CSV table of C-alpha atoms in Angstrom, one decimal:
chain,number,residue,atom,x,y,z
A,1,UNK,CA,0.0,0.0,0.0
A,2,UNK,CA,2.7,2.6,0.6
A,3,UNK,CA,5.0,1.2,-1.8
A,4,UNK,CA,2.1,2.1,-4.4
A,5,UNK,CA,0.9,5.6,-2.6
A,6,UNK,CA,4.8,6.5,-2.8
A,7,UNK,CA,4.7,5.8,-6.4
A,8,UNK,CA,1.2,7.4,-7.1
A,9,UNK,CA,2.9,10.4,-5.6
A,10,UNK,CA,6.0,10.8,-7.4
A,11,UNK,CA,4.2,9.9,-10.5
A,12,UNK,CA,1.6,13.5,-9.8
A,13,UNK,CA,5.1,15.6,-9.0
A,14,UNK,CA,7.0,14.2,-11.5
A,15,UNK,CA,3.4,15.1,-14.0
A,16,UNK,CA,3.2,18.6,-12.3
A,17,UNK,CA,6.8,19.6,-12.9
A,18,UNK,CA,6.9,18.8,-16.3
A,19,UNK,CA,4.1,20.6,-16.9
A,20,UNK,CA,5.4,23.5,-15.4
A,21,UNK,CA,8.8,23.4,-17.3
A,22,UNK,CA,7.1,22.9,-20.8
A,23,UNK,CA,4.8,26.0,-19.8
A,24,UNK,CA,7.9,27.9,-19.4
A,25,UNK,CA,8.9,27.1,-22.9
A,26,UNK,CA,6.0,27.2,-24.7
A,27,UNK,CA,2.2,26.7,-23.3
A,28,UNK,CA,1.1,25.7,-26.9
A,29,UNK,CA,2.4,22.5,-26.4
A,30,UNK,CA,0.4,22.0,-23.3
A,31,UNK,CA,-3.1,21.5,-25.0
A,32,UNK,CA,-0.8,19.7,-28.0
A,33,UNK,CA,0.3,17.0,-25.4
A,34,UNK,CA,-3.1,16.9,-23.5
A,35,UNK,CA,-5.2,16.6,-26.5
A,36,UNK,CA,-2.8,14.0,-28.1
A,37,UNK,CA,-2.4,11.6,-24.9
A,38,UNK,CA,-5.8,12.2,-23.3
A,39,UNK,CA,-8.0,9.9,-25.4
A,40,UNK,CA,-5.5,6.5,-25.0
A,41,UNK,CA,-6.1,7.7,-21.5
A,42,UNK,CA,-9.9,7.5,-21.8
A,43,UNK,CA,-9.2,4.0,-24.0
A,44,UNK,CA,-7.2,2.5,-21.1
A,45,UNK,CA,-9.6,2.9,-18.8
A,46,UNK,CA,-13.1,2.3,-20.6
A,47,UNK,CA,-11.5,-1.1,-21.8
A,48,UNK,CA,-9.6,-2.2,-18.4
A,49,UNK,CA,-13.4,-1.4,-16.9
A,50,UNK,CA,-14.8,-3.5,-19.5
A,51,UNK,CA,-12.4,-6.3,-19.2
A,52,UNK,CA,-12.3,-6.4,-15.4
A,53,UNK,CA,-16.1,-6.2,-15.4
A,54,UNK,CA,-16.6,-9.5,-17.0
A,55,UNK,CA,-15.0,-10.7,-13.7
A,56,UNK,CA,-17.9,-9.5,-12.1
A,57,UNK,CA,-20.8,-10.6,-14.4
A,58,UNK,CA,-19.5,-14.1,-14.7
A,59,UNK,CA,-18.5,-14.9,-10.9
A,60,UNK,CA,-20.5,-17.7,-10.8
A,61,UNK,CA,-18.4,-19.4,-13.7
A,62,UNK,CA,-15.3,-18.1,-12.3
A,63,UNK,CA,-15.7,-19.7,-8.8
A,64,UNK,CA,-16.8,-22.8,-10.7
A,65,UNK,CA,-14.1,-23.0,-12.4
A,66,UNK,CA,-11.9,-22.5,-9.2
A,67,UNK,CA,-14.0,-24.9,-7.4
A,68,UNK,CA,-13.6,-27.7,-9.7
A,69,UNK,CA,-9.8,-27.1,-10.8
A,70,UNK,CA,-8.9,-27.3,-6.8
A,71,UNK,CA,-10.9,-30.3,-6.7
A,72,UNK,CA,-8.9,-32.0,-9.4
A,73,UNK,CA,-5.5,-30.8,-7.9
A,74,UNK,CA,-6.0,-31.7,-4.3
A,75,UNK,CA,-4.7,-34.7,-2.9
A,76,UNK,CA,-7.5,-34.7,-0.8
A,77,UNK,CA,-10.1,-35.6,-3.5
A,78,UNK,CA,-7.8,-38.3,-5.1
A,79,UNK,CA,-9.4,-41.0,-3.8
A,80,UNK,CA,-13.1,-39.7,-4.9
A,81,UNK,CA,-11.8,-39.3,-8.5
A,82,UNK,CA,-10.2,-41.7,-8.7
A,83,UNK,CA,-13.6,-44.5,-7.6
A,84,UNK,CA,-16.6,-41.5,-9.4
A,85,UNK,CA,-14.1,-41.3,-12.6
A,86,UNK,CA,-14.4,-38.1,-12.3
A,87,UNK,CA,-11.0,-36.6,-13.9
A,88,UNK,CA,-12.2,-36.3,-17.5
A,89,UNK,CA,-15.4,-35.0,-16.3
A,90,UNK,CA,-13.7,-32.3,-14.7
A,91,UNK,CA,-11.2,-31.9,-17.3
A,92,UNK,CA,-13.6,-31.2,-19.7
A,93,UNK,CA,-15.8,-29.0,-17.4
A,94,UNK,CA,-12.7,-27.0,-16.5
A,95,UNK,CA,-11.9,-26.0,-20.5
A,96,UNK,CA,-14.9,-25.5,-21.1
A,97,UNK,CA,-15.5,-22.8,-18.4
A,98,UNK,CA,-12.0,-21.3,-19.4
A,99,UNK,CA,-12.9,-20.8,-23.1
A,100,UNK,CA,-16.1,-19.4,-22.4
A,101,UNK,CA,-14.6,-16.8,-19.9
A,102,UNK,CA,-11.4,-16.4,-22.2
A,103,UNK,CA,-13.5,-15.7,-25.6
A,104,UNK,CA,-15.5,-13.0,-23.9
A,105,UNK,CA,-12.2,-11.1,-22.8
A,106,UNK,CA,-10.9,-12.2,-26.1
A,107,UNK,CA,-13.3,-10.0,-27.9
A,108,UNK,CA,-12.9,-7.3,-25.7
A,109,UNK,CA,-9.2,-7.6,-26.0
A,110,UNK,CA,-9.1,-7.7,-29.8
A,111,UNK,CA,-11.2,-4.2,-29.8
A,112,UNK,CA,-9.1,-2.4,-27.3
A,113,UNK,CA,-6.0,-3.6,-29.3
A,114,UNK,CA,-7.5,-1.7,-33.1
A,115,UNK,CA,-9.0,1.3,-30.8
A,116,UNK,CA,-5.6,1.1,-29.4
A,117,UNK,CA,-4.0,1.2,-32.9
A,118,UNK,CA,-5.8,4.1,-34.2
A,119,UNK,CA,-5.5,6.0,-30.1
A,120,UNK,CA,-1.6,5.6,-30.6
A,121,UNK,CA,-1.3,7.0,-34.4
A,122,UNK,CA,-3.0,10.0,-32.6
A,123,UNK,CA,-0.4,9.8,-30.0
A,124,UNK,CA,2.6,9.5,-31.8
A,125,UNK,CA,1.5,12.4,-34.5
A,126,UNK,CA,1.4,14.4,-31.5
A,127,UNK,CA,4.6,13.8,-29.8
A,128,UNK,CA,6.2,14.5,-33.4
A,129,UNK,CA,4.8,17.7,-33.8
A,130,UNK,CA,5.8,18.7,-30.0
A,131,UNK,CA,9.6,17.8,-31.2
A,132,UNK,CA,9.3,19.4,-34.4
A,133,UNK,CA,8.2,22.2,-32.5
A,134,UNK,CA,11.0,21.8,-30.3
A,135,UNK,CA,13.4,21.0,-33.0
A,136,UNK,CA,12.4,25.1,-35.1
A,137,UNK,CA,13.0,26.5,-31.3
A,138,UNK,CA,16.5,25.1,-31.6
A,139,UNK,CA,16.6,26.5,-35.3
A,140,UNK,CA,16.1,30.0,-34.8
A,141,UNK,CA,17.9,29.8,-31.9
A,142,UNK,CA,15.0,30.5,-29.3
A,143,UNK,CA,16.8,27.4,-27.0
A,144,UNK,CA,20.0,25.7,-27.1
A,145,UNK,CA,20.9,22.5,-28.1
A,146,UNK,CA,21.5,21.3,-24.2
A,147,UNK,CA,18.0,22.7,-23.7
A,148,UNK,CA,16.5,20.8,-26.3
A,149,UNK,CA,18.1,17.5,-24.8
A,150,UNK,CA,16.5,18.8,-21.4
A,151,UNK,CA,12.8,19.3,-23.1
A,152,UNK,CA,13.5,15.8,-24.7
């Protein structure tokens, strides 16, 4: 817990303090680098609520599935298997509670990955123009190379 509140914390100062040297540069590049990064942002979190939330729909399969993989794996429960000849029955209930749960997070997955795809085009065109935009500041001479290398 304080390993990830110490993290979430340097994460927000190390955020703020860029923001506030880019500002100093140029506060064009602000909305640039919001308006560029902001909607993977959105993506990220949509999908992971999406994905995560199938957890919750399908509990009942999930603990199934638990239920009846521990059963095959205990030691305990040998002897029962072994005299109901219950393994394949289980092996077979086990998969098929797995693909079911897998292929609906498989579809979600495989949208997330082309909204991804077209989310980091829109990511990357904005990075380049923030460097170009960096890069004709170094041309006319506005910063210095070594301040360049610091905006980088």
């Amino acid at each position: 817990f304080i390993d990830g509140t110490y993290n979430l914390l340097s994460y927000s100062i190390e955020i703020i303090t860029s923001l506030g040297v880019v500002m100093a540069l140029s506060p064009l590049l602000i909305p640039l680098m919001i308006f560029s990064t902001l909607p993977q942002f959105v993506s990220n979190v949509v999908f992971g609520k999406r994905k995560w939330g199938i957890w919750d729909v399908q509990g009942n399969t999930r603990r199934d599935y638990t239920w009846s993989r521990s059963y095959l794996s205990s030691y305990i429960s040998l002897q029962e298997l072994r005299i109901f000849n219950l393994r394949k029955f289980l092996i077979e209930r086990i998969y098929k509670l797995y693909t079911d749960f897998q292929s609906a997070q498989r579809k979600i997955e495989n949208k997330r990955i082309k909204v991804s795809a077209i989310l980091d085009i829109l990511r990357v065109l904005g990075i380049t123009l923030a460097f170009l935009f960096l890069v004709r500041y170094v041309l006319v001479g506005a910063i210095t190379v070594g301040s360049f290398s610091f905006y980088i």
